[in-house]
mmCIF file of C-alpha atoms in Angstrom:
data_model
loop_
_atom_site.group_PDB
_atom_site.id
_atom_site.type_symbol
_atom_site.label_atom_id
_atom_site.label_comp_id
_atom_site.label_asym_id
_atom_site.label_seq_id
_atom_site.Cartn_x
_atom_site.Cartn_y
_atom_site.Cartn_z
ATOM 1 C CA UNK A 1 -36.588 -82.923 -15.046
ATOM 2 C CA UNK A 2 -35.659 -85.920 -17.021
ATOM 3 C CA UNK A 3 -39.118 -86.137 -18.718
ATOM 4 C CA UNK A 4 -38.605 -82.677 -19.479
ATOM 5 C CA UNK A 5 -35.466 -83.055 -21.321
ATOM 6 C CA UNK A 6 -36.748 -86.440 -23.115
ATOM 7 C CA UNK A 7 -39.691 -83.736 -25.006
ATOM 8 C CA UNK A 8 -36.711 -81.467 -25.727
ATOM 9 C CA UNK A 9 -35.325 -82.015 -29.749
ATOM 10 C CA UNK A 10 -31.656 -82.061 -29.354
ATOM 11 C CA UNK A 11 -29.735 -79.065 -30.780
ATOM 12 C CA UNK A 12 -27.609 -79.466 -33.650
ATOM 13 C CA UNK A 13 -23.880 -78.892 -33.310
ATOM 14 C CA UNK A 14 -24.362 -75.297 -35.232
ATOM 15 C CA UNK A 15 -27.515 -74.007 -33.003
ATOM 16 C CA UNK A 16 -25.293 -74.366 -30.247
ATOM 17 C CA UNK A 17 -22.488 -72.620 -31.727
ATOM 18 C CA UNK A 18 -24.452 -69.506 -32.315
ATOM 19 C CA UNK A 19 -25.854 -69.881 -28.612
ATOM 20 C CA UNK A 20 -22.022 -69.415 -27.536
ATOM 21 C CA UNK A 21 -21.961 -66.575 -29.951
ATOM 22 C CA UNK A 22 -25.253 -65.161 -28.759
ATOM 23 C CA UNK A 23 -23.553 -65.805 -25.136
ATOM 24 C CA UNK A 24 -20.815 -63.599 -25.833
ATOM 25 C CA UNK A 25 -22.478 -60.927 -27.802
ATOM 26 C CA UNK A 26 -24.303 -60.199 -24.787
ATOM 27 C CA UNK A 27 -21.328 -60.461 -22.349
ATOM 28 C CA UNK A 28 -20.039 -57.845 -24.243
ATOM 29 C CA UNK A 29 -23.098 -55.661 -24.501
ATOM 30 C CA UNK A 30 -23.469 -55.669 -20.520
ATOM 31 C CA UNK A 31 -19.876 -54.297 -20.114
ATOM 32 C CA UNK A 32 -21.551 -51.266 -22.304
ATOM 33 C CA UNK A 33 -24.349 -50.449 -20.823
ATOM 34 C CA UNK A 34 -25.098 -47.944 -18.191
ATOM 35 C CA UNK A 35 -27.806 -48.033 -15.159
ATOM 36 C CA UNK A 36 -28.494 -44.977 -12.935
ATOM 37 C CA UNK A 37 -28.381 -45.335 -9.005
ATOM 38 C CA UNK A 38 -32.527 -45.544 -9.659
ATOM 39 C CA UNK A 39 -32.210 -48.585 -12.052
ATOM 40 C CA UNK A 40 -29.726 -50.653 -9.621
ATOM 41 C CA UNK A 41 -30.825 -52.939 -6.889
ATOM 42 C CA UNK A 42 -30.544 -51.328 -2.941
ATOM 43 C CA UNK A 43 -28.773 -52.231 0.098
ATOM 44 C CA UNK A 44 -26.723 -55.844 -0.262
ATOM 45 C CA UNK A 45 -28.851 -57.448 -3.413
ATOM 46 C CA UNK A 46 -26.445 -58.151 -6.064
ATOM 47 C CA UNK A 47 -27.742 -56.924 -9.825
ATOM 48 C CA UNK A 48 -29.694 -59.541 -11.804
ATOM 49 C CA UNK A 49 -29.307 -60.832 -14.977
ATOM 50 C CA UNK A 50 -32.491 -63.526 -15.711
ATOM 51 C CA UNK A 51 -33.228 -65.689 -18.352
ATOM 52 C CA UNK A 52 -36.676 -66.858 -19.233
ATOM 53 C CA UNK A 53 -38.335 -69.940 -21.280
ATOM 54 C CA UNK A 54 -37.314 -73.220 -21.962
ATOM 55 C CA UNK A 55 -34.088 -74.164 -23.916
ATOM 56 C CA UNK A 56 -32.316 -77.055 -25.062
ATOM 57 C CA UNK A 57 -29.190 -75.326 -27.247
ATOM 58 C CA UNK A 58 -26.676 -74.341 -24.235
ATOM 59 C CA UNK A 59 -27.154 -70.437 -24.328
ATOM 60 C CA UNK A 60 -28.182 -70.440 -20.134
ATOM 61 C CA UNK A 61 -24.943 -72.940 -19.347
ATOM 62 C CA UNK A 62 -22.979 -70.761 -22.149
ATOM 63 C CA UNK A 63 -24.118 -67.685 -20.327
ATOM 64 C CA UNK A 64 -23.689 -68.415 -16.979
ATOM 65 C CA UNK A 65 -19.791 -70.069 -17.540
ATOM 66 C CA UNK A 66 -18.857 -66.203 -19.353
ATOM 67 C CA UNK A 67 -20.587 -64.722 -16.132
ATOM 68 C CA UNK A 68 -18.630 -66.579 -13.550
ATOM 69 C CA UNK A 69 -15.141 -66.994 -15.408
ATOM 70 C CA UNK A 70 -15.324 -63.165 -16.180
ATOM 71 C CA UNK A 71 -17.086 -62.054 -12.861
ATOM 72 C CA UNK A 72 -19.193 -60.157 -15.250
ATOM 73 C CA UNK A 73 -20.499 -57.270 -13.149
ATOM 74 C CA UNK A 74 -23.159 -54.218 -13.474
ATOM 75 C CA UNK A 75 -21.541 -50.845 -11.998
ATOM 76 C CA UNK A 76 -18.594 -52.566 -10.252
ATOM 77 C CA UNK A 77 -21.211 -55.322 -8.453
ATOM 78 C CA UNK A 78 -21.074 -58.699 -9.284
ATOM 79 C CA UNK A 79 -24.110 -60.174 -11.241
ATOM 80 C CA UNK A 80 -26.210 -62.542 -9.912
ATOM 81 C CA UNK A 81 -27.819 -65.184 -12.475
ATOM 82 C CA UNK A 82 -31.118 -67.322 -12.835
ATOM 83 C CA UNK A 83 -32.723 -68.987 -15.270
ATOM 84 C CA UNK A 84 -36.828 -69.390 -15.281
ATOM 85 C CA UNK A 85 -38.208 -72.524 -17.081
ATOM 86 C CA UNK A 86 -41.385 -71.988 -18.682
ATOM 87 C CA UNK A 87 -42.798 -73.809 -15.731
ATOM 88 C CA UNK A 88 -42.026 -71.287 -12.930
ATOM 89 C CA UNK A 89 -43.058 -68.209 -15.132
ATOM 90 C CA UNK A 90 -44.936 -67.267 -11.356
ATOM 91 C CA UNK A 91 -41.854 -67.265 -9.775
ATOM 92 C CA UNK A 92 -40.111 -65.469 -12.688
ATOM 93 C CA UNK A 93 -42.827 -62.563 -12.399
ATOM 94 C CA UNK A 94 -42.558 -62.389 -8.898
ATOM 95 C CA UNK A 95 -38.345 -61.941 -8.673
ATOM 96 C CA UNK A 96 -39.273 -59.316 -11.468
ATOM 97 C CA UNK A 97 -42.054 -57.374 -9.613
ATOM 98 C CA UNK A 98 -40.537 -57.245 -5.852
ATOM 99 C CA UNK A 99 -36.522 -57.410 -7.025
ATOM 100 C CA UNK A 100 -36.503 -56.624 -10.686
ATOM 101 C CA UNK A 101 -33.517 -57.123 -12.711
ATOM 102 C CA UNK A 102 -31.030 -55.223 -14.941
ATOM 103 C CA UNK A 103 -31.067 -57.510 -17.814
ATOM 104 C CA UNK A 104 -33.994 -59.981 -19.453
ATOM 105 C CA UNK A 105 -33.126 -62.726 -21.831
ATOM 106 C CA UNK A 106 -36.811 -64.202 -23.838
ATOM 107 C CA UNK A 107 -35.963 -67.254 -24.855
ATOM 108 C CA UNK A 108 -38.150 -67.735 -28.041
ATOM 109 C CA UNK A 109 -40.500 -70.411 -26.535
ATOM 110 C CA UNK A 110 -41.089 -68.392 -23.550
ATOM 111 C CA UNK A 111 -44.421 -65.894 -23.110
ATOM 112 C CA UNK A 112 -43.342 -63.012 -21.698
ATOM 113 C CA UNK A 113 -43.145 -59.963 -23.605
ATOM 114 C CA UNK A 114 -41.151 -56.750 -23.504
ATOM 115 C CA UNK A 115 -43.658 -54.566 -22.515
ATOM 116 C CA UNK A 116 -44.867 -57.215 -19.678
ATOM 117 C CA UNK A 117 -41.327 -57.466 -18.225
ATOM 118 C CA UNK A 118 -40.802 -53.871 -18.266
ATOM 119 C CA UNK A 119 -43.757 -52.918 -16.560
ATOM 120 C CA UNK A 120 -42.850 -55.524 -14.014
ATOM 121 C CA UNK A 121 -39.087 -54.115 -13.711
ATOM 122 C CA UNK A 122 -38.081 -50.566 -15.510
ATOM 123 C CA UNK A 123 -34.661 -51.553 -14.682
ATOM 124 C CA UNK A 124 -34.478 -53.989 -17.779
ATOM 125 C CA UNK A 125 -32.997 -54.303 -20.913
ATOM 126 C CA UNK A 126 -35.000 -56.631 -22.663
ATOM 127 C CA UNK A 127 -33.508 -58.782 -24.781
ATOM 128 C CA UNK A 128 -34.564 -61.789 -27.623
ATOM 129 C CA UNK A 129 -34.499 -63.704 -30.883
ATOM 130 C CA UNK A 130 -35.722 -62.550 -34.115
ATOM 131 C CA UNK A 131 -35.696 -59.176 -35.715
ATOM 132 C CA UNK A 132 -39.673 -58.806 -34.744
ATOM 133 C CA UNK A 133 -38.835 -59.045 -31.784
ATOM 134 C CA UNK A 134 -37.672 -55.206 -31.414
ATOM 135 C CA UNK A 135 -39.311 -53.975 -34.844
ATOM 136 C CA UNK A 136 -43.007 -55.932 -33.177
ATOM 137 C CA UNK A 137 -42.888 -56.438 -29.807
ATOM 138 C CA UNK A 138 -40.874 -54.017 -28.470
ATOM 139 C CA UNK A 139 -37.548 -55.854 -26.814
ATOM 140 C CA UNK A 140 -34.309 -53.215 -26.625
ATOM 141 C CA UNK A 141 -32.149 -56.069 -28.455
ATOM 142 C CA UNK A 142 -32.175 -59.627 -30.291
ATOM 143 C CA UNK A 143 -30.174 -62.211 -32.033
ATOM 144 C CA UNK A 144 -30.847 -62.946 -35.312
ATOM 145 C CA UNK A 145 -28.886 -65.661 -37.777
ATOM 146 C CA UNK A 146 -27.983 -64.340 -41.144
ATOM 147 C CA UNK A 147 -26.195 -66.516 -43.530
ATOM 148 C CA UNK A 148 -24.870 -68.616 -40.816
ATOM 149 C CA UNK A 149 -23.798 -65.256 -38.918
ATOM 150 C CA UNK A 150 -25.046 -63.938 -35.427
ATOM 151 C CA UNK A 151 -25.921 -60.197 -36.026
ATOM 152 C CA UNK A 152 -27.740 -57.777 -33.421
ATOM 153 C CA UNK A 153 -30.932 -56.115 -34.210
ATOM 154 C CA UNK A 154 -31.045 -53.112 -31.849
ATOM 155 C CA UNK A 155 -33.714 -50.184 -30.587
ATOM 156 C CA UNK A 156 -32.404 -46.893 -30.670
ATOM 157 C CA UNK A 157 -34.132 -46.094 -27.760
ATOM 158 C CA UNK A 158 -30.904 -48.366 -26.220
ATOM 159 C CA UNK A 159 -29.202 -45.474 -27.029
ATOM 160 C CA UNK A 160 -31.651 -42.360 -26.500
ATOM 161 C CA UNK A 161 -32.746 -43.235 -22.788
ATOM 162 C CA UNK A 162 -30.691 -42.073 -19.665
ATOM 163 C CA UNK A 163 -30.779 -45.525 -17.763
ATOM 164 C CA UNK A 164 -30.187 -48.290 -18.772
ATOM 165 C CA UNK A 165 -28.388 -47.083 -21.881
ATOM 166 C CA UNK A 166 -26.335 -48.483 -24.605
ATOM 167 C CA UNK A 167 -23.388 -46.951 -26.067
ATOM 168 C CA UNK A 168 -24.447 -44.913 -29.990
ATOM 169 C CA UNK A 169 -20.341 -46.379 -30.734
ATOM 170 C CA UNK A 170 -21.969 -49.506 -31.499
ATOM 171 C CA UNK A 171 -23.882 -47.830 -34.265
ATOM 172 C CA UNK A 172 -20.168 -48.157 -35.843
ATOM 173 C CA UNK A 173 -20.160 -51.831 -36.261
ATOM 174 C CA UNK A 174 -22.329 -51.659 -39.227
ATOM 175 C CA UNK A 175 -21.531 -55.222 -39.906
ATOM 176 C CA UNK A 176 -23.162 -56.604 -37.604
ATOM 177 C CA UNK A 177 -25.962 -54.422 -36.010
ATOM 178 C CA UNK A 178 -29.086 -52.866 -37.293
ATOM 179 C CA UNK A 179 -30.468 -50.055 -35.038
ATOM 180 C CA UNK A 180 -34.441 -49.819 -35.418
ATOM 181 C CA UNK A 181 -35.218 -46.047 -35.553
ATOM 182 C CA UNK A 182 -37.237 -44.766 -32.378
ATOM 183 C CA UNK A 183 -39.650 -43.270 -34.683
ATOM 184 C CA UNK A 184 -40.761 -47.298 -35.226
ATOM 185 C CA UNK A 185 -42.381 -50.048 -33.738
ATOM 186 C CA UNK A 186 -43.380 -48.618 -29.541
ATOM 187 C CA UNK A 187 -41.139 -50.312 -27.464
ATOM 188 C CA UNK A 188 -40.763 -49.895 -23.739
ATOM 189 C CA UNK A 189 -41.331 -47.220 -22.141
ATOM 190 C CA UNK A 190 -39.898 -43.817 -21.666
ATOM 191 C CA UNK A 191 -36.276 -43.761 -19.997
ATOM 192 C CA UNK A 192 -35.180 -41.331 -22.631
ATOM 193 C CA UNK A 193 -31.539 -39.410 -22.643
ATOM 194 C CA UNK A 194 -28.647 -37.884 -24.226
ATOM 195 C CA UNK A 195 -25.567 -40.395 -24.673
ATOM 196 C CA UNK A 196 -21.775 -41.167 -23.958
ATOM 197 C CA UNK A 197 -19.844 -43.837 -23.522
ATOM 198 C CA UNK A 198 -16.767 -45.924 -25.379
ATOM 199 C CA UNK A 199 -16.825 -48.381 -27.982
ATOM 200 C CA UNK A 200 -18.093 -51.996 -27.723
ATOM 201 C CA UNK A 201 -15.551 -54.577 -28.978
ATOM 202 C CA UNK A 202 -16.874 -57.349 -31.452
ATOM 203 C CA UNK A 203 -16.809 -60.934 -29.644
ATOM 204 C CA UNK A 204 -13.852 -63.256 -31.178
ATOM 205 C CA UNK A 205 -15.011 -66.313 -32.986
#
């Protein structure tokens, strides 16, 4: 572990800002999404948020501190939360395939795609870094940094599908979001619906 950190550059003080931002954004954006029965995890298993890839900028520490102080759940269950180094991508794809997950973070240095983790769990929202990362590959969300600014680049098959869905309210906060048109880049598959739900609150600075 310690020879692992010692390859790992050292974030700067404002990378790790926007990973608390990034942190929070997402927060948010699980208190606004919906999963069907079919999408959820049976019997006692808890629902899953996982993170993938390696990182050195506090976003899975960030992340995990918002989930326990907030006892973040997914339809009124409490989430449970793991982190995958780029080192036990086996392990990652095997939690995936046999107990999938509601929600995939791709850390930018990791190699799983969109398409790979949805075929491995239909359950997930997908998200990542980079606005290629929907318009390209196909993720349901990512982060990007604009003038020192954390905005959301976001598939509007989020919205369209009937599980796991995103509230269209969030098309509202103009500022901040940019919805890629379905009509696009092919993302992941299918899951298609017709939407409700409230209005997602922008995170506080």
């Amino acid at each position: 572990m310690s020879a692992l950190h010692a390859q790992v550059p050292k974030a700067s003080e404002e990378e790790r800002r926007t990973a608390r931002v990034q942190a929070t954004y997402l927060s948010h954006l699980v208190n606004f999404t919906r999963w069907e029965e079919r999408h959820l995890p049976t019997g006692n298993q808890s629902p899953k948020i996982i993170v993938v890839g390696n990182e050195s900028r506090g976003f899975v520490d960030s992340l995990q501190f918002l989930i326990r102080q907030n006892a973040l759940k997914i339809e009124g269950q409490l989430i449970e939360f793991k982190h995958f180094d780029n080192s036990k991508k086996d392990e990652a794809r095997e939690i995936l395939k046999n107990k999938g997950a509601q929600l995939v973070y791709v850390l930018p240095g990791s190699s799983f795609t969109p398409r790979e983790i949805n075929e491995l769990s239909e359950s997930a929202v997908v998200f990542g870094e980079g606005r290629n990362f929907v318009t390209q590959k196909g993720g349901d969300v990512s982060f990007v940094s604009v003038r020192n600014r954390v905005k959301l680049v976001v598939s509007e098959k989020y919205f369209r599908r009937t599980s796991p869905k995103l509230s269209s309210k969030l098309v509202n906060l103009k500022s901040v979001v940019e919805i890629i048109p379905s009509g696009g880049p092919q993302g992941p598959i299918g899951r298609k619906g017709a939407d409700t739900a409230p209005i997602l609150p922008p995170p506080s600075k």
